[in-house]
Short mmCIF file of C-alpha atoms in Angstrom, two decimals:
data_model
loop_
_atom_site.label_atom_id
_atom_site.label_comp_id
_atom_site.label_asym_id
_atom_site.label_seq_id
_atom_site.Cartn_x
_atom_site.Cartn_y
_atom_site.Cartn_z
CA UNK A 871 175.27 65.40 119.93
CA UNK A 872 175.47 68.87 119.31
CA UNK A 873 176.53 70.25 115.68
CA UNK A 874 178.81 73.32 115.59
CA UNK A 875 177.47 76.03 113.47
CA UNK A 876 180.86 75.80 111.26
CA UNK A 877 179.23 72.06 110.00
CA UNK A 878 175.41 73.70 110.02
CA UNK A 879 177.09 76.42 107.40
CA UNK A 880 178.95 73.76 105.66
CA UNK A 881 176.01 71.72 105.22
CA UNK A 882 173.80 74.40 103.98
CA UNK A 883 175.91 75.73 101.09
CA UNK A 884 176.91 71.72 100.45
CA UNK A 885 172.98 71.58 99.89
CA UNK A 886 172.22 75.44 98.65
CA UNK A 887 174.76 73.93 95.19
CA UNK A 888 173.56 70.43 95.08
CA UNK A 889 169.40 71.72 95.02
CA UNK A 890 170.04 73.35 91.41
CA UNK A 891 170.90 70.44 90.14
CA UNK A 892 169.01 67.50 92.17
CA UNK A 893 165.66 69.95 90.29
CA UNK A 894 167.39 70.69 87.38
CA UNK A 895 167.99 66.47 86.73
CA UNK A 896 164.29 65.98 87.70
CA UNK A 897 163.04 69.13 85.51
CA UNK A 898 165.69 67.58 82.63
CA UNK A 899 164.56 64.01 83.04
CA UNK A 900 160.52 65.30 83.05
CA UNK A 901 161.18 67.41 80.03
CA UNK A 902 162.72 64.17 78.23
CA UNK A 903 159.76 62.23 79.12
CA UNK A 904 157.08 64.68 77.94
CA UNK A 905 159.34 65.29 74.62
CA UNK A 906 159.68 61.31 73.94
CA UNK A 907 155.80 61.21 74.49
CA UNK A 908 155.01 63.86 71.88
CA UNK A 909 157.12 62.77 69.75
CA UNK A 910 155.83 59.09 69.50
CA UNK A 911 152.07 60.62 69.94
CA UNK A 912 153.21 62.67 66.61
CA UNK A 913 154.94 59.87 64.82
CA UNK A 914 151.63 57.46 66.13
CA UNK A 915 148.77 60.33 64.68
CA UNK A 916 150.56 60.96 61.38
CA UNK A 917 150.77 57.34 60.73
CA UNK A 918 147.48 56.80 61.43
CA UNK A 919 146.55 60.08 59.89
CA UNK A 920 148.20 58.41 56.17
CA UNK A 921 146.47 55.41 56.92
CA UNK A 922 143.24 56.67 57.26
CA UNK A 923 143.60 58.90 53.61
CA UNK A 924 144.85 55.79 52.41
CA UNK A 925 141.64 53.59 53.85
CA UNK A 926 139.05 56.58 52.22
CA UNK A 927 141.12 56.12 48.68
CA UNK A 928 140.68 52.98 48.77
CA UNK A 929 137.34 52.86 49.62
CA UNK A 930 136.11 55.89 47.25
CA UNK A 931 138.21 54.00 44.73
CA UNK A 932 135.83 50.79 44.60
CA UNK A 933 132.91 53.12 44.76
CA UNK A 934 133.62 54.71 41.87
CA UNK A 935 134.42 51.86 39.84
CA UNK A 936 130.97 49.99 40.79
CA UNK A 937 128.95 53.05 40.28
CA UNK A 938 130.04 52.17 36.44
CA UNK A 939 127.77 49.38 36.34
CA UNK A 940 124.90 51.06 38.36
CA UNK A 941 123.32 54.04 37.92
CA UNK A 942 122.01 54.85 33.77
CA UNK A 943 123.91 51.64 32.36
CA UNK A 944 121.49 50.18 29.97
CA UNK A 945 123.75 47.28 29.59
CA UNK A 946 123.08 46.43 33.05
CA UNK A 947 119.34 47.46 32.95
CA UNK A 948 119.07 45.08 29.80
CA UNK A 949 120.73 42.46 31.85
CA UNK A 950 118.71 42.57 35.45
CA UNK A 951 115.07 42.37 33.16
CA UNK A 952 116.57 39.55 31.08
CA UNK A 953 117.76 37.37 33.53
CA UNK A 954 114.42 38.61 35.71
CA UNK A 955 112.38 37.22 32.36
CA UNK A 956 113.99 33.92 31.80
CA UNK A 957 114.53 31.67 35.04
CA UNK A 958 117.69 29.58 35.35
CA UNK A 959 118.08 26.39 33.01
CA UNK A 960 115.76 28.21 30.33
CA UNK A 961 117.55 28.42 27.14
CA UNK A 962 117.30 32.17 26.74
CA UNK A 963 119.16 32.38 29.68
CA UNK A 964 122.25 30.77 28.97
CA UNK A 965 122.72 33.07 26.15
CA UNK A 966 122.09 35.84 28.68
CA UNK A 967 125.19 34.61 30.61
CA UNK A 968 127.49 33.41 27.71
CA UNK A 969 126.41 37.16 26.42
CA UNK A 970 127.03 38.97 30.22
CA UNK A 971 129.60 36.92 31.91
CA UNK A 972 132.85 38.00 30.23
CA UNK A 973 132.18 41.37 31.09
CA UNK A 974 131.42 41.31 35.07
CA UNK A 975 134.30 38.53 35.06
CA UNK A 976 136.77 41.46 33.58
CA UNK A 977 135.15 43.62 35.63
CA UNK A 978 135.96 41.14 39.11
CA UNK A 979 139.55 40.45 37.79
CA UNK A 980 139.95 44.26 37.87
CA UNK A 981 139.45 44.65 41.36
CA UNK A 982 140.86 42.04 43.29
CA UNK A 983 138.71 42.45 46.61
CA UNK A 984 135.66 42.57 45.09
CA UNK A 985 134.30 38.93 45.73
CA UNK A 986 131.13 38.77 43.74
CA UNK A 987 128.37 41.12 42.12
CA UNK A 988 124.84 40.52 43.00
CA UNK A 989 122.14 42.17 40.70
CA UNK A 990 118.59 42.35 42.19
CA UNK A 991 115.75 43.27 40.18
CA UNK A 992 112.48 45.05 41.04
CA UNK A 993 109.47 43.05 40.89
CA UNK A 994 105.70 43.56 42.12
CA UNK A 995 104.59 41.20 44.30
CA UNK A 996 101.52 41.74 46.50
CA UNK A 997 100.94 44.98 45.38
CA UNK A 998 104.83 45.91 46.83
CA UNK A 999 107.53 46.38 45.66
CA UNK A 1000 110.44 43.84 46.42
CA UNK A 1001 113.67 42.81 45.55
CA UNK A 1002 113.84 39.48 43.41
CA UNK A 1003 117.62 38.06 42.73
CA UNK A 1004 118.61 38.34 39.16
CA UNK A 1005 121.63 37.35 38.64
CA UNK A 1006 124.95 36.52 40.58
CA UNK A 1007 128.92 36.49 39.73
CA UNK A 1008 131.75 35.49 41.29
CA UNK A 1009 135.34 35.49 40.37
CA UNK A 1010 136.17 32.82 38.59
CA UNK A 1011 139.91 31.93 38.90
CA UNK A 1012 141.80 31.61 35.64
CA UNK A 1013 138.52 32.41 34.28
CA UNK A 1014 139.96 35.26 31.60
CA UNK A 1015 142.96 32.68 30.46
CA UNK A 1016 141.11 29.67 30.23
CA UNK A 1017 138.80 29.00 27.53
CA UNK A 1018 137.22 26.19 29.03
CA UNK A 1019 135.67 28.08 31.60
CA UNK A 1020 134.25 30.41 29.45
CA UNK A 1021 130.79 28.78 29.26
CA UNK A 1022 127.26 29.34 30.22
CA UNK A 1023 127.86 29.09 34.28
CA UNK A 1024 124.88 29.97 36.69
CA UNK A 1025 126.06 28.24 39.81
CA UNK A 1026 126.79 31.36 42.26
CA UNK A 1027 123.48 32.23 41.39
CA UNK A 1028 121.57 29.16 42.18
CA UNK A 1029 124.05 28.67 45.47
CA UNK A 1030 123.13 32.27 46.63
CA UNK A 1031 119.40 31.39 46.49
CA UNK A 1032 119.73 28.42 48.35
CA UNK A 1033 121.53 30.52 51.13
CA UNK A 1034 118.99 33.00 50.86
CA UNK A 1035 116.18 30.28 51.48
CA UNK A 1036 114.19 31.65 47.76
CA UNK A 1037 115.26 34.51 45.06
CA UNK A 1038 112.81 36.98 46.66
CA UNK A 1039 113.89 40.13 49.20
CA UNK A 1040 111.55 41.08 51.72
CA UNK A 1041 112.22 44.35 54.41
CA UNK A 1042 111.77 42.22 57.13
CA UNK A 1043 115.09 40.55 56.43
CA UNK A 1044 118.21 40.68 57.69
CA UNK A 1045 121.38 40.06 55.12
CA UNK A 1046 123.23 42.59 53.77
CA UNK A 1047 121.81 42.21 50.48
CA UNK A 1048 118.37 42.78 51.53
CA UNK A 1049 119.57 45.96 53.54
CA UNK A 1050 121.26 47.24 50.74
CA UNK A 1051 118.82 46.77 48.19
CA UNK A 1052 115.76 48.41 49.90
CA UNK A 1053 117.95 50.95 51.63
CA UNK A 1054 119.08 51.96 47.76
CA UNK A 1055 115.39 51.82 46.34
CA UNK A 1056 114.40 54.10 49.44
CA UNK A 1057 117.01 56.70 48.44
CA UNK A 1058 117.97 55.49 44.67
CA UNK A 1059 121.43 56.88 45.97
CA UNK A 1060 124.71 54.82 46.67
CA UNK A 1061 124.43 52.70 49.85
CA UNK A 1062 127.34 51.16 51.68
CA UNK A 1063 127.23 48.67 54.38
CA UNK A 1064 129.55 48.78 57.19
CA UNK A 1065 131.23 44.98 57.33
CA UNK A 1066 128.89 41.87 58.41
CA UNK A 1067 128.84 38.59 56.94
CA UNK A 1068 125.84 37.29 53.94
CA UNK A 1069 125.12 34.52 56.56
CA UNK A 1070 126.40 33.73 60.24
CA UNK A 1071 129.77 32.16 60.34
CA UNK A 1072 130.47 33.34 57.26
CA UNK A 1073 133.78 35.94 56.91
CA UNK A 1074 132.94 39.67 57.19
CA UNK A 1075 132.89 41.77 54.24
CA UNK A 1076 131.30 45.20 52.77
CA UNK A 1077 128.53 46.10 50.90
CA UNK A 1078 128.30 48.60 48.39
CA UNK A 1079 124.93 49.40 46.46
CA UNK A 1080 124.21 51.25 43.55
CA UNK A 1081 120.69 51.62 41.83
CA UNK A 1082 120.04 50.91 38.11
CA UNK A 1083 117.76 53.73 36.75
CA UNK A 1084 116.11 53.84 33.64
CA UNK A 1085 117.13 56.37 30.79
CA UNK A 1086 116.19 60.11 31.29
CA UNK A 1087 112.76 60.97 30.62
CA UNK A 1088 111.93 56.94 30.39
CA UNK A 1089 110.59 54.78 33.29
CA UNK A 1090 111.00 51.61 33.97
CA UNK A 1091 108.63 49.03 34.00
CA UNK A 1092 108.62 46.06 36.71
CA UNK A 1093 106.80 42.81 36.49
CA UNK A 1094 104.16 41.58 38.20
CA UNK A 1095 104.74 38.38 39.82
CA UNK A 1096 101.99 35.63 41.16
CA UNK A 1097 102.37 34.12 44.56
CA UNK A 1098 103.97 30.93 42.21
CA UNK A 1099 106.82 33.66 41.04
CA UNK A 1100 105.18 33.43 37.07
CA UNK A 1101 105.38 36.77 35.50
CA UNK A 1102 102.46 38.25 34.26
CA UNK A 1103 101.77 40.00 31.15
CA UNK A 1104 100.98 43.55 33.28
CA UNK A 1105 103.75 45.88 33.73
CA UNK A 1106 104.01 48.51 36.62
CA UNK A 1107 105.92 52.30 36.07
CA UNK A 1108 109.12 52.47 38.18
CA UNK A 1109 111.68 54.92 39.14
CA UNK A 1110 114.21 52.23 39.13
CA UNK A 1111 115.14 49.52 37.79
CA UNK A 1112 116.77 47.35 40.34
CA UNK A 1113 120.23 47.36 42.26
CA UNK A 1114 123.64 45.92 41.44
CA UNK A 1115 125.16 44.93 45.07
CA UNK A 1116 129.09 44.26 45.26
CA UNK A 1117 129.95 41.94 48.19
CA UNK A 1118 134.01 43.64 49.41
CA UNK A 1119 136.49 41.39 51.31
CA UNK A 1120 139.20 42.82 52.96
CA UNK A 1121 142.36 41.88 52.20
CA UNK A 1122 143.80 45.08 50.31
CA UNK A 1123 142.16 46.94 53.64
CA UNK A 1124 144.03 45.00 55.86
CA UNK A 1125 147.96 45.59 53.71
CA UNK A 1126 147.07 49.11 53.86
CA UNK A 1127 146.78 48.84 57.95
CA UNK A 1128 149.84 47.02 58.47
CA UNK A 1129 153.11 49.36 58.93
CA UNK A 1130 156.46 47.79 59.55
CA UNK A 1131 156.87 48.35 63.07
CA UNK A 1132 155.70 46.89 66.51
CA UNK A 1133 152.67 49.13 65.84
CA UNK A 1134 149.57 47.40 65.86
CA UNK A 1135 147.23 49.10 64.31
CA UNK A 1136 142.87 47.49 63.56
CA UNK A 1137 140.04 49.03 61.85
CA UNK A 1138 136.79 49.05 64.40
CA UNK A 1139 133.75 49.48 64.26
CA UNK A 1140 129.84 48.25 65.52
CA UNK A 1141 128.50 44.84 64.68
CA UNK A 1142 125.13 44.44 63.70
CA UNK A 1143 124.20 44.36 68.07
CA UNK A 1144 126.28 47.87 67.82
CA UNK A 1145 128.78 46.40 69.79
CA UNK A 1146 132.19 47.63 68.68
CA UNK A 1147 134.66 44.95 67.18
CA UNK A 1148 137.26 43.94 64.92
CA UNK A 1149 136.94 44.42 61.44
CA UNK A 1150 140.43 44.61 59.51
CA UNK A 1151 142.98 42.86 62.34
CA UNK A 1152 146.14 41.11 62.68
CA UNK A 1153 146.42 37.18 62.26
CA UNK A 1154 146.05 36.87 66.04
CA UNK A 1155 142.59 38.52 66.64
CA UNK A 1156 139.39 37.06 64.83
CA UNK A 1157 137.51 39.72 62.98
CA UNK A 1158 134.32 39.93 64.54
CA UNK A 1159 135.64 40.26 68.14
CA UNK A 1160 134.53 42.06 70.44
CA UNK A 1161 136.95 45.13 71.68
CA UNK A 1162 139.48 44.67 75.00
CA UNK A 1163 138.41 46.34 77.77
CA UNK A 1164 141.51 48.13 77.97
CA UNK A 1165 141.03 49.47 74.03
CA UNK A 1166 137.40 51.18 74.91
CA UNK A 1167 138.96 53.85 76.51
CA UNK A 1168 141.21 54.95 73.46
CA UNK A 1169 137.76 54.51 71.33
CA UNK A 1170 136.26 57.43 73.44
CA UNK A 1171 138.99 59.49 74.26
CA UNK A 1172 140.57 59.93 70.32
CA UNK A 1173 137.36 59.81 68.24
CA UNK A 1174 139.21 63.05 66.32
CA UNK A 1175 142.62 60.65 65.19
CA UNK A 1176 140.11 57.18 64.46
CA UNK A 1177 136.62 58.66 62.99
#
């Protein structure tokens, strides 16, 4: 069938006025798109953005606050060589932690995710120098209203030792507390521990180290241990003293990651294999996980938004 030019005309001016706005609808609808995307990419990175000054607050906040134990507190000092000088039961000892235990049990109740403080003395042992534990605390519920729990209690520290296996910390192991405590008396700096649990099984937490040095222009002087643990009367010259660890959970990390939206939002990072996996997380995902397939690529691509 043969079209008469009057129709070929028609139809060409028909579609010369439609064109414009068939592209300007698909030009329109693109612009849309791309304009929705940057603005929930926007709204995504500044929330993230907050979150992230907010995790570093946090986190330099509990630094700080440890670092007033550690570092030139001769209270503390006085406390790691006493308790390293009178072994648990001994009567000197108990006055040690009637003396001692109100004031890291204020100190716990103060900051709510720090779960217990570990102080590890410096002893010589085999001609080395190792990490011996001195003393443990944990947060003792109802601890600062109730007077009846305001006695001489050494139980966290005889429980840690018997997770441990003995009160001694050699290089060649692998809990956080022996990482932190020979990674501080390598650099008698402030160490922190990305999350990992004390033992397997156990819930994931962080680790933050500070040394305990002697007084300016003083040194300190460790004890030198047999192979039965008995002190003898030599002394050897130190620059430090020992190391107050602070085992952080959590749970103030993960309110500052949730947001009330659908947003789901985790804190990641490598395991002790280096694998990356959850560390902070929702109630669905275990922390400890390993990382979706599908969330490796976001990992790589926006190191800038999540390092």
């Amino acid at each position: 069938m043969k079209i008469k030019l009057r129709t070929k005309l028609l139809v060409a001016f028909v579609g010369a006025a439609v064109l414009p706005f068939i592209a300007l609808g698909v030009i329109s609808t693109i612009l849309d798109k791309n304009a929705l995307e940057s603005s929930i990419t926007h709204r995504l990175v500044s929330n993230l953005t907050i979150i992230k000054e907010s995790t570093t607050t946090y986190l330099n906040t509990i630094h700080s606050s440890i670092s007033l134990l550690g570092g030139r507190n001769t209270a503390t000092e006085q406390a790691i060589t006493g308790f390293l000088e009178n072994p648990i039961g001994n009567f000197m000892r108990k006055m040690l932690v009637k003396r001692y235990q109100p004031q890291f049990q204020h100190f716990l109740h103060s900051y709510s995710d720090v779960k217990q403080l570990i102080f590890v003395g410096s002893v010589i042992k085999k001609n080395e120098i190792i990490g011996k534990i001195a003393y443990a605390s944990h947060k003792i519920d109802d601890y600062l209203l109730d007077s009846d729990k305001k006695r001489e209690l050494d139980v966290q520290t005889k429980l840690l030792i018997e997770s441990l296996g003995n009160p001694y910390l050699s290089k060649e192991d692998i809990n956080p507390i022996a990482k932190a405590y020979f990674e501080t008396l390598a650099s008698q700096k402030p160490v922190t521990l990305d999350f990992q649990p004390l033992m397997d099984g156990q819930s994931e937490a962080i680790w933050v180290a500070m040394p305990v040095l002697p007084q300016k222009g003083q040194a300190a002087f460790l004890p030198i241990e047999d192979d039965e643990g008995d002190t003898a009367s030599e002394q050897l010259e130190s620059d430090i003293s020992g190391v107050i660890i602070a085992q952080i959970i959590p749970d103030n990390l993960n309110n500052i990651l949730k947001v009330d939206s659908e947003q789901s939002i985790y804190l990641i990072g490598p395991n002790l294999k280096g694998e990356s996996v959850f560390h902070s997380h929702e109630e669905s995902v275990d922390a400890g996980s390993k990382i979706p397939e599908y969330l490796i690529p976001a990992l790589t691509t926006h190191t800038d938004i999540l390092s």
